Short mmCIF file of C-alpha atoms and ligand atoms in Angstrom, two decimals:
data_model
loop_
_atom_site.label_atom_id
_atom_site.label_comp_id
_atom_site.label_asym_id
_atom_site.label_seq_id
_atom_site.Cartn_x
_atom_site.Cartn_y
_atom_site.Cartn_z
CA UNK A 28 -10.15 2.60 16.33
CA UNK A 29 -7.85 3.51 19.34
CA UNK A 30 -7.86 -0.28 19.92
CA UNK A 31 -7.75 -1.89 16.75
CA UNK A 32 -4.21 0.66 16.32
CA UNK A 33 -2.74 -0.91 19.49
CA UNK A 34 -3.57 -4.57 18.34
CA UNK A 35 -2.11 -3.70 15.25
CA UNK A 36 1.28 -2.50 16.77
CA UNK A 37 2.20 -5.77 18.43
CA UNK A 38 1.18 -7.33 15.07
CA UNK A 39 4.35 -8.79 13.85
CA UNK A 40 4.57 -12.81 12.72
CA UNK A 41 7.20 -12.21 9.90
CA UNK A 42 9.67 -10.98 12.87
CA UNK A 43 9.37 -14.16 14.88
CA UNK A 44 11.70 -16.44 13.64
CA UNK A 45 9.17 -19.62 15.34
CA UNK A 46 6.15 -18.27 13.04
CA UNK A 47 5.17 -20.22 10.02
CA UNK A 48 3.48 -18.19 7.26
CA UNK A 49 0.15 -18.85 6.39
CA UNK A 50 0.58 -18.24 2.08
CA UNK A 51 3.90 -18.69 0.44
CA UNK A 52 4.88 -18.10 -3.40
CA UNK A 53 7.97 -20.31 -3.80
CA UNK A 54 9.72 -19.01 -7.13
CA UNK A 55 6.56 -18.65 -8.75
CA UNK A 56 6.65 -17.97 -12.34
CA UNK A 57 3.52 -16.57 -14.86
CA UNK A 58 4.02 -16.52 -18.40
CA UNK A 59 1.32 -15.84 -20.72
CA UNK A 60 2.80 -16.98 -24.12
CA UNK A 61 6.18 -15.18 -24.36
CA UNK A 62 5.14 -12.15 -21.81
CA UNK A 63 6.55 -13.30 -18.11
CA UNK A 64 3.43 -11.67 -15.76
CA UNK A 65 5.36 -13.16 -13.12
CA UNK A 66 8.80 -13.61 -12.33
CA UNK A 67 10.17 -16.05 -10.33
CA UNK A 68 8.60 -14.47 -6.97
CA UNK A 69 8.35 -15.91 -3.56
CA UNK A 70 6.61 -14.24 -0.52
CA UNK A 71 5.08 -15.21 2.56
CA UNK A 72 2.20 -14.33 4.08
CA UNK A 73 1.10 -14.97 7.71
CA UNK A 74 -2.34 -15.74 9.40
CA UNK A 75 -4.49 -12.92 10.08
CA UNK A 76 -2.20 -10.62 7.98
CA UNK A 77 -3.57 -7.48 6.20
CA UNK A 78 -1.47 -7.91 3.05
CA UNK A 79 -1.51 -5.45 0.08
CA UNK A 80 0.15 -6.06 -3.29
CA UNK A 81 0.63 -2.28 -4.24
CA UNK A 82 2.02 -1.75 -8.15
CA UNK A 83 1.45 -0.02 -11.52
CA UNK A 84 -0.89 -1.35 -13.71
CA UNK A 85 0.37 -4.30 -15.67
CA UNK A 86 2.84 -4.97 -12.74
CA UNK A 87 0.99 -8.43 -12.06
CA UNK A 88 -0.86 -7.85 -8.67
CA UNK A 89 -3.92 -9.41 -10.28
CA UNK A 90 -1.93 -12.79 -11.84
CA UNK A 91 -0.61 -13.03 -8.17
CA UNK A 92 -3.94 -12.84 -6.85
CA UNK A 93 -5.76 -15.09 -9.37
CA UNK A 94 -3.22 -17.77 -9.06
CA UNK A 95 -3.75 -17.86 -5.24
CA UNK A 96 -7.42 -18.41 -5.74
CA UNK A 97 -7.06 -21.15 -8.23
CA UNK A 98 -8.41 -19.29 -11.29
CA UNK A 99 -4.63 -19.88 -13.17
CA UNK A 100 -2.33 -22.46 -12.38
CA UNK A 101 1.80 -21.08 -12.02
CA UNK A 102 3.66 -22.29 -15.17
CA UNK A 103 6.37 -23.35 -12.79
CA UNK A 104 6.76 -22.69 -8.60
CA UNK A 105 4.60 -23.18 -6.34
CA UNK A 106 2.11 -21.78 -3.76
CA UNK A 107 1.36 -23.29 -0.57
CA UNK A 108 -1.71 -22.67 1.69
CA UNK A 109 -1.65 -24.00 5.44
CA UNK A 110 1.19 -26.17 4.21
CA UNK A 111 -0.94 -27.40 1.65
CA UNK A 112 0.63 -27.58 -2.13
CA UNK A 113 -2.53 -25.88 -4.36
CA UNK A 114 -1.31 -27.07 -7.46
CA UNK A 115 -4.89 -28.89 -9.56
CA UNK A 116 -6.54 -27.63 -6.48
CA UNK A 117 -9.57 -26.01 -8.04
CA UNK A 118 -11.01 -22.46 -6.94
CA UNK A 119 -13.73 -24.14 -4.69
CA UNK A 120 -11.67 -26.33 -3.12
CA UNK A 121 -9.40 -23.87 -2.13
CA UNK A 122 -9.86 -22.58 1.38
CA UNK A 123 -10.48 -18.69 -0.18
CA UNK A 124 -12.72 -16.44 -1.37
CA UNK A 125 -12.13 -13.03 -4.13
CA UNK A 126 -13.77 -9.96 -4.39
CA UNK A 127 -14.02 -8.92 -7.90
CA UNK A 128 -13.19 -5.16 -9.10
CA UNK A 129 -16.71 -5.07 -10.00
CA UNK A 130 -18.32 -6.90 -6.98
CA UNK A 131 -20.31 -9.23 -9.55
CA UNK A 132 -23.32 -8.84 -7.65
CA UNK A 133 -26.58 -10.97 -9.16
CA UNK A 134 -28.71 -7.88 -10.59
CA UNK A 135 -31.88 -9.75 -10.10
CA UNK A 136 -31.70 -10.81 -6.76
CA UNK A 137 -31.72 -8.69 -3.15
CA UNK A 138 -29.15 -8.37 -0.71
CA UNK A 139 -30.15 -11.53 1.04
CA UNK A 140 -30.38 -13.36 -2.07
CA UNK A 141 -27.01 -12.64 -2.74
CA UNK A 142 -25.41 -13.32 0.41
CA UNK A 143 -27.24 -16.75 0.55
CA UNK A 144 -25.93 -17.47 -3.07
CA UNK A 145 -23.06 -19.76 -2.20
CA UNK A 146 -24.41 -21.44 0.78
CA UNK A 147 -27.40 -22.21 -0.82
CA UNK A 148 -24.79 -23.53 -3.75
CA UNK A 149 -23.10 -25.80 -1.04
CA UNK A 150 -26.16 -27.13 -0.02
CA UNK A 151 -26.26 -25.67 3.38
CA UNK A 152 -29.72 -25.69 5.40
CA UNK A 153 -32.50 -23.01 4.98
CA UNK A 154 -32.54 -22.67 9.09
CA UNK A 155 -28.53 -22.04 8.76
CA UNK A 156 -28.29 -20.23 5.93
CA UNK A 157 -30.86 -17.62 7.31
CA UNK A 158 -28.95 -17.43 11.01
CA UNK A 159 -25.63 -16.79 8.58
CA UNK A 160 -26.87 -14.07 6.42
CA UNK A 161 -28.62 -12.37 9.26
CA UNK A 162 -25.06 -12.21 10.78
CA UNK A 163 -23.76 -10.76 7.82
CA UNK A 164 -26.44 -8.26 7.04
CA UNK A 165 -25.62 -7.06 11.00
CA UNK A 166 -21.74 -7.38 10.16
CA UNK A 167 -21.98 -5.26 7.36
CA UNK A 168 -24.47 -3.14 8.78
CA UNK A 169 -26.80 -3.54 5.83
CA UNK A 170 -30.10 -5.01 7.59
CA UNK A 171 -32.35 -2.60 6.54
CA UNK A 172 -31.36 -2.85 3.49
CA UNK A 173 -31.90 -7.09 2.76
CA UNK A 174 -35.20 -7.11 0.37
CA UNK A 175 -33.32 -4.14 -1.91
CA UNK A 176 -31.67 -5.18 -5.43
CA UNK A 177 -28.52 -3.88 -5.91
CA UNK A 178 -29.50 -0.97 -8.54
CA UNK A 179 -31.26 -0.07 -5.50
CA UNK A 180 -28.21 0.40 -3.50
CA UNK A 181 -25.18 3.39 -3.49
CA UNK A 182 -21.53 2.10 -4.32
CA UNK A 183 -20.42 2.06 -0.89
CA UNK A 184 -23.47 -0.27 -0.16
CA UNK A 185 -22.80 -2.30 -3.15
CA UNK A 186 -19.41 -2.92 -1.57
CA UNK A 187 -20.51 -4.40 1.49
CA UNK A 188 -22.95 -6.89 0.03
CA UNK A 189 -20.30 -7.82 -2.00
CA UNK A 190 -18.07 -8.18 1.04
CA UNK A 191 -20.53 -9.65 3.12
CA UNK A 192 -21.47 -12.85 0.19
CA UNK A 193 -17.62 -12.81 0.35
CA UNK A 194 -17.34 -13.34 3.65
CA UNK A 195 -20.52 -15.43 4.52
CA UNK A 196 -18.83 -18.99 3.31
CA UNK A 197 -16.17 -18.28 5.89
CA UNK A 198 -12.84 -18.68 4.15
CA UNK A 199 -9.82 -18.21 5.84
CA UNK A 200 -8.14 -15.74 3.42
CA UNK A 201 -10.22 -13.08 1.54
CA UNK A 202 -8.80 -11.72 -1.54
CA UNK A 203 -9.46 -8.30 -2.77
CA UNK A 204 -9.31 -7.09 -5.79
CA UNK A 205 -8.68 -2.84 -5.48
CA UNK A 206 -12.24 -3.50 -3.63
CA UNK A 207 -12.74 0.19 -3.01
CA UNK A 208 -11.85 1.67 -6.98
CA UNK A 209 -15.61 2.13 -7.79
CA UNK A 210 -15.81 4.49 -4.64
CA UNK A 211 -15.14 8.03 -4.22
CA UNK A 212 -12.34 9.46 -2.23
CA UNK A 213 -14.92 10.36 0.72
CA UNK A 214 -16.42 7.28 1.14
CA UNK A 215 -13.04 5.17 -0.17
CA UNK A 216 -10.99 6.46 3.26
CA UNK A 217 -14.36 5.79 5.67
CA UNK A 218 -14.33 2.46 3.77
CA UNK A 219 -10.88 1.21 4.46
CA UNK A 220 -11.66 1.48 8.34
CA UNK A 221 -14.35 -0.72 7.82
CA UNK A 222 -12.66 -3.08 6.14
CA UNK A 223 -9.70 -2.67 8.87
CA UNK A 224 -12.55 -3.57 11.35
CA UNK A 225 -13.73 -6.21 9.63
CA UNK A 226 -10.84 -8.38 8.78
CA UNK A 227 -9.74 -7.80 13.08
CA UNK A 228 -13.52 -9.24 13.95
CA UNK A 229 -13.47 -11.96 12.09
CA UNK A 230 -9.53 -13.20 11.74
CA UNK A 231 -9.55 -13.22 8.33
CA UNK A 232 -6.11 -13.35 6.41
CA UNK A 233 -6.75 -10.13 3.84
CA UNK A 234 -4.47 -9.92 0.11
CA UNK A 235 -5.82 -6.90 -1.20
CA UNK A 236 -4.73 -5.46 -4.77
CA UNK A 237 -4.18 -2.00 -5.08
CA UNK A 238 -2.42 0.59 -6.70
CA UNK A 239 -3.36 3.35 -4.42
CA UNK A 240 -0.44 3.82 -2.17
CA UNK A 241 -2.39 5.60 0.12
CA UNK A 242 -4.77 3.30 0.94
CA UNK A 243 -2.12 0.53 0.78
CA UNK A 244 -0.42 2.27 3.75
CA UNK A 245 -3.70 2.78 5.47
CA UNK A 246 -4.77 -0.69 5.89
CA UNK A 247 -1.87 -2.95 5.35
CA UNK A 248 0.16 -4.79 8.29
CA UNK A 249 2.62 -5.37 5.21
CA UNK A 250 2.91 -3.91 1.82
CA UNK A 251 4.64 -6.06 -0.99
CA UNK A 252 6.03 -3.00 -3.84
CA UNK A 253 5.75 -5.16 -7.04
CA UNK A 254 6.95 -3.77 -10.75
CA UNK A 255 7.43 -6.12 -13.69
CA UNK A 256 5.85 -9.41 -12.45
CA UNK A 257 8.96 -8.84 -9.34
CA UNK A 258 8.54 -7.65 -5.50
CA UNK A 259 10.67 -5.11 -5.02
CA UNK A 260 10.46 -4.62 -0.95
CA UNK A 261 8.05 -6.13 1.46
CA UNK A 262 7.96 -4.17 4.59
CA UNK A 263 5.51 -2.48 6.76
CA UNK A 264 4.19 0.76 5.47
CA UNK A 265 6.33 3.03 8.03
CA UNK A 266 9.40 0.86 6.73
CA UNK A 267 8.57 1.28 3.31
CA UNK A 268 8.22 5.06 3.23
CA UNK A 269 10.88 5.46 5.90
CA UNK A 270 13.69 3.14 4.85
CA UNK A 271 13.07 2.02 1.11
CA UNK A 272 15.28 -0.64 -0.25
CA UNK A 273 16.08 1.03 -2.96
CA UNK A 274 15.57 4.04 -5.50
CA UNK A 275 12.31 2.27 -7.26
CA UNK A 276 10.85 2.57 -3.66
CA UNK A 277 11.23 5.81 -3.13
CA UNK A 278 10.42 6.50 -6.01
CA UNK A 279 7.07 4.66 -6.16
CA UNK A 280 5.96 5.30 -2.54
CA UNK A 281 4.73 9.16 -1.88
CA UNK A 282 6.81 12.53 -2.84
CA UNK A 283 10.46 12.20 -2.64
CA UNK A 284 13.59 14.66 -4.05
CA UNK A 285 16.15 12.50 -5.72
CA UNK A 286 19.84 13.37 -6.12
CA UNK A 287 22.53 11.07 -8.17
CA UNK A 288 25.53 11.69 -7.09
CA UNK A 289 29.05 10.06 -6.23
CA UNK A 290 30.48 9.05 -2.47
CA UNK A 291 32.90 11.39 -2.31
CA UNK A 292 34.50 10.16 1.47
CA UNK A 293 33.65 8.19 3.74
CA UNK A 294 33.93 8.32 7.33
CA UNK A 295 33.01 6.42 10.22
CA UNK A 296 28.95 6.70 10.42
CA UNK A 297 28.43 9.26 7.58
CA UNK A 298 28.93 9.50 4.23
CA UNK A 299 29.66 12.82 1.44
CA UNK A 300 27.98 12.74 -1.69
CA UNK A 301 29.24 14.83 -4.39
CA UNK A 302 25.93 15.90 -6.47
CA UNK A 303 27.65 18.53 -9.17
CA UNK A 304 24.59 18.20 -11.64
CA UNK A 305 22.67 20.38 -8.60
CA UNK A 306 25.66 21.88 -6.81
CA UNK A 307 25.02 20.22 -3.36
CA UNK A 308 27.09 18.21 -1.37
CA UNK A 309 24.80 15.72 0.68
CA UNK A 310 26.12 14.70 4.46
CA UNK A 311 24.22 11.60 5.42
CA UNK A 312 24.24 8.83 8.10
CA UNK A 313 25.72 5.98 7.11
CA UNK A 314 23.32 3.51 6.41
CA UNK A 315 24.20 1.36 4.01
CA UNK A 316 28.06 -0.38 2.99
CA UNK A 317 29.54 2.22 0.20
CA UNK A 318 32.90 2.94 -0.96
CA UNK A 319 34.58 6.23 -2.01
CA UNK A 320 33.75 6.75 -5.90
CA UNK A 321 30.45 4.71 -5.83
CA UNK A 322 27.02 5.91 -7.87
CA UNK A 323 24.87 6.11 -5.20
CA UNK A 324 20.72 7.85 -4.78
CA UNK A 325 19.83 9.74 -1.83
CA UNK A 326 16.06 9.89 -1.31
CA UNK A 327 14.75 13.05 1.12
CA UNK A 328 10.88 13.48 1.75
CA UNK A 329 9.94 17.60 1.23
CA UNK A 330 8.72 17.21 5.10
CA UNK A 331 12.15 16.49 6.12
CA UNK A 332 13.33 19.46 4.34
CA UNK A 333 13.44 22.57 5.65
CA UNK A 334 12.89 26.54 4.06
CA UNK A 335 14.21 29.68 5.61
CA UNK A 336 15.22 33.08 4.83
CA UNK A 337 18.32 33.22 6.87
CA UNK A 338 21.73 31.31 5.91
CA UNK A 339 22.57 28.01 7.79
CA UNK A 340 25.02 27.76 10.50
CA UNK A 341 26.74 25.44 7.77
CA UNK A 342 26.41 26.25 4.23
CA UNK A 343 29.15 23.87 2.91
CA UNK A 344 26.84 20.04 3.18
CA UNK A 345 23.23 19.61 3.25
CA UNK A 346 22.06 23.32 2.02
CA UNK A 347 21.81 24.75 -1.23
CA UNK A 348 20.22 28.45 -2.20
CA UNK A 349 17.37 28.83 -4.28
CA UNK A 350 14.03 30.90 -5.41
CA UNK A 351 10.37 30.25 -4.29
CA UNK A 352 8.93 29.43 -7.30
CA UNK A 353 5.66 27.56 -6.42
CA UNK A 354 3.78 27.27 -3.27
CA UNK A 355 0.42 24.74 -3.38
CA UNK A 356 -1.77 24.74 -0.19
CA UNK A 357 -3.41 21.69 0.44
CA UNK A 358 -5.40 22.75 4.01
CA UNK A 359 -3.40 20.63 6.03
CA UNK A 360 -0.50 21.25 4.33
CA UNK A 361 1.78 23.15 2.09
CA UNK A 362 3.98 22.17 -0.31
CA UNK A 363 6.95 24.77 -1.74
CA UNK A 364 8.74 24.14 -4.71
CA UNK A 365 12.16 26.06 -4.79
CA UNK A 366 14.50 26.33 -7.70
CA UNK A 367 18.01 25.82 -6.60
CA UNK A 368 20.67 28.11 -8.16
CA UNK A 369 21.21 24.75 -10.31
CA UNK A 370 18.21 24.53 -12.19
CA UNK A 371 17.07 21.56 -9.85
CA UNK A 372 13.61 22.33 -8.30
CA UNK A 373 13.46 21.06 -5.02
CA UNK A 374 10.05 19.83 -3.14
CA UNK A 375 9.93 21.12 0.90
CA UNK A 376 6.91 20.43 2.66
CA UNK A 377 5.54 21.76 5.73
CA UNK A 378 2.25 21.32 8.29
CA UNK A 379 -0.09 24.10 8.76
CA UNK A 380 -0.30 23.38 12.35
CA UNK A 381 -0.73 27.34 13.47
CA UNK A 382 -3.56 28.95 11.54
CA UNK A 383 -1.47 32.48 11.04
CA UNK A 384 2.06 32.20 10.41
CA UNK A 385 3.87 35.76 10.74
CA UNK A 386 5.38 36.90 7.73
CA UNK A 387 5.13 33.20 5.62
CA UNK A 388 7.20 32.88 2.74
CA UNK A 389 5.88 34.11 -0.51
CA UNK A 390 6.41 33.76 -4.37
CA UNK A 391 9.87 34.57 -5.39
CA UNK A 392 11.27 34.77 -1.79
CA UNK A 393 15.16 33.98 -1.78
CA UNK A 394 15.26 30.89 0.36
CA UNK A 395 18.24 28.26 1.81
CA UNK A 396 17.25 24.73 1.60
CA UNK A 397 18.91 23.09 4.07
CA UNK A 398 18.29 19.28 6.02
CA UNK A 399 20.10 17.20 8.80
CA UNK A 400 21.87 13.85 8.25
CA UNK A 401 19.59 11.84 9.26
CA UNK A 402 16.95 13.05 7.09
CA UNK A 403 17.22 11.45 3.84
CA UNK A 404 17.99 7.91 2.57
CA UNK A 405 21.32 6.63 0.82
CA UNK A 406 20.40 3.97 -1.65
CA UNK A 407 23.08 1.36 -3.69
CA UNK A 408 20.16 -0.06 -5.63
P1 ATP B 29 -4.02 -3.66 -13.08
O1 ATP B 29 -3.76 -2.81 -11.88
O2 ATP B 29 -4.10 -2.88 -14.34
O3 ATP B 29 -5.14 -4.63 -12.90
P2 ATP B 29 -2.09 -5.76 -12.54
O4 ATP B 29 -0.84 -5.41 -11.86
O5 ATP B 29 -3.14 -6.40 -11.73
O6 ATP B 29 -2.66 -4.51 -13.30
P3 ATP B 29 -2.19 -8.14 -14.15
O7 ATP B 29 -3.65 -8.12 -14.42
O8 ATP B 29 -1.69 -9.12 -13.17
O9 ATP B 29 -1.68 -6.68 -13.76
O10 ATP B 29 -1.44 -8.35 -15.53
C1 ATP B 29 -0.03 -8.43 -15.62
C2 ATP B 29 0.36 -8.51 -17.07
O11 ATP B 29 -0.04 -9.79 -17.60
C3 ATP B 29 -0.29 -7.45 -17.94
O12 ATP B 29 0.67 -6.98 -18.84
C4 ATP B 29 -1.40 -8.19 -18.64
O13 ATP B 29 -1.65 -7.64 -19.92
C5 ATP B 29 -0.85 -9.60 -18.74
N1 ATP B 29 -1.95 -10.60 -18.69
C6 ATP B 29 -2.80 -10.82 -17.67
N2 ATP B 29 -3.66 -11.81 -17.97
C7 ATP B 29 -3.34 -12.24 -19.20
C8 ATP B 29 -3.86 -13.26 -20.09
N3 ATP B 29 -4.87 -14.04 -19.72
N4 ATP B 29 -3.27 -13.38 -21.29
C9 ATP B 29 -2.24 -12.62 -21.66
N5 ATP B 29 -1.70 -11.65 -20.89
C10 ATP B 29 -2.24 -11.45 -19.67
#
């Protein structure tokens, strides 16, 4: 894994200005009688790029997806491949191949039989079409499995035929359809790194559909955060926890403590938000343009937060006072819930990196919330 992390890191096309993409959605549109699935969307998508849509359901991950494969047509827009213009360009003539939600595997035939199903369909030779499933029962690590029907098979072996017939006709983008929803969380996370593994070893351009942010930010090189048939941000997972574009985002993507508030000054590289609903006055960096009088979010992550019994050096920005209401332990981690002096409960998260901690907080403990400048996000949208 060590060196599929370090490939991964120097993995950037859509930073080189000289790179073409591979897929682009030029002001694609989707309407399904009156109801607009998609909305005038354009994205790109380079060569050998793990690519997740990640969205609610109904958002229009699938539409996207479907379109790209050729199974609906954009009712205006378009979608290039390679440079290519796919408009009338029908599914098998498209240079891609989808895995289905529910793998659509041929009940009555084995393993084998179902990887060779679309060779055989494109008339390939017996002599080949044995050399290329034997590759694919090895790639998938399924060979001692090839004379079993699928009933015979668990989930996570399902999967990989699936993946394997998927990948057996060679197509230079595979889509994916939340390819890992019928498995369970254990086998889902071993899963993804196989898939991760995969897509390196053969050069395969991935889209997968998901709306499991998790494993969105497990696998993805990019991450498109779609709602209402729009993309909202398309960044790389660190960039989309780290630095969302706006309060949807930070919303959306993992745990986040929201305040709405009002720039109250502004100086050179920081800005004062006035939050009077909880009581706070927020200090931040300055990241964004914003004027004095402004509605403006600030987004902070409960890791960036931190608890203690003792007052801050600086109680007047960035610290409030509150009671330990709620503590869940999650092994790794534990998560406190405070109630500020507001009302507001506040989310503060922390690693169990020591296995004893001398005299941890506890259930009603008086605590002072308090976080540096840097540690949250102001957002304008
Ligand atoms: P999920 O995660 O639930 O699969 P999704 O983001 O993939 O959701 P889509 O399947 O793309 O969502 O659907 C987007 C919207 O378009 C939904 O509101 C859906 O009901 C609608 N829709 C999709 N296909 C059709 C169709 N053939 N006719 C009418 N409406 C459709």
């Amino acid at each position: 894994m060590k060196s599929l992390g370090s490939f991964r890191r120097k993995f950037a096309p859509w930073n080189d200005p000289e790179a073409k993409p591979y897929i682009s959605f030029e002001n694609v549109t989707k309407k399904f009688g009156d109801f607009t699935a998609v909305d005038d969307l354009s994205l790109t998508i380079y060569n050998r790029e793990f690519f997740a849509l990640l969205g609610a359901s109904g958002c229009g991950k699938s539409t996207l997806l479907r379109m790209l494969a050729g199974f609906e047509e954009p009712t205006s827009g378009r979608i290039l491949l390679d440079g290519q213009d796919m408009r009338g360009i029908p599914p098998y003539k498209r240079p891609v191949n989808m895995m289905f939600q529910s793998y659509a595997l041929f009940p009555h035939m084995t393993v084998e039989g179902n990887i060779a199903f679309g060779l055989k369909q494109d008339g390939m030779p017996a002599n080949e079409i044995a050399a290329r499933v034997a590759e694919m029962l090895k790639l998938v690590k399924l060979e001692q499995f090839a004379k079993r029907k699928p009933h015979q098979l668990s989930g996570g072996q399902r999967q990989r035929v699936a993946l394997a017939r998927c990948v057996a006709k060679r197509p230079k983008v595979l889509l994916l359809d939340e390819p890992l929803g019928a498995l369970d969380k254990k086998l889902r996370e071993e899963t993804q790194f196989e898939l991760m593994d995969l897509q390196m070893k053969l050069g395969l351009t991935f889209v997968v559909v998901t709306h499991d942010q998790e494993e969105a930010m497990t696998m993805a090189d990019r991450i498109a955060v779609m709602d209402k048939g729009k993309v909202k941000q398309v960044a790389t997972p660190a960039e989309v926890y780290e630095a969302p574009n706006s309060k949807f985002v930070a919303d959306f993507i993992g745990n986040v403590n929201m305040f709405e508030g009002t720039v109250s000054t502004v100086v050179p590289g920081k800005v004062d938000i006035d939050v009077p609903a909880d009581k706070i006055t927020i200090r931040t960096d300055a990241t964004r343009d914003c004027a004095a009088g402004q509605s403006v979010g600030f987004a902070i992550r409960p890791e960036k937060i931190r608890l203690s019994r003792k007052e801050p050096a600086n109680t007047a920005v960035n610290a409030a006072h509150g009671e330990l209401y709620d503590i869940a332990y999650f092994g790794d981690m534990t998560v406190f819930h405070v109630r500020l002096e507001s009302g507001r409960i506040i989310k503060a998260a922390s690693l169990n990196a020591v296995r004893t901690v001398e005299d941890p907080l506890g259930y009603d403990d008086m605590v002072w919330v308090n976080f540096d400048t840097d540690a949250g996000i102001l957002l304008t949208a």
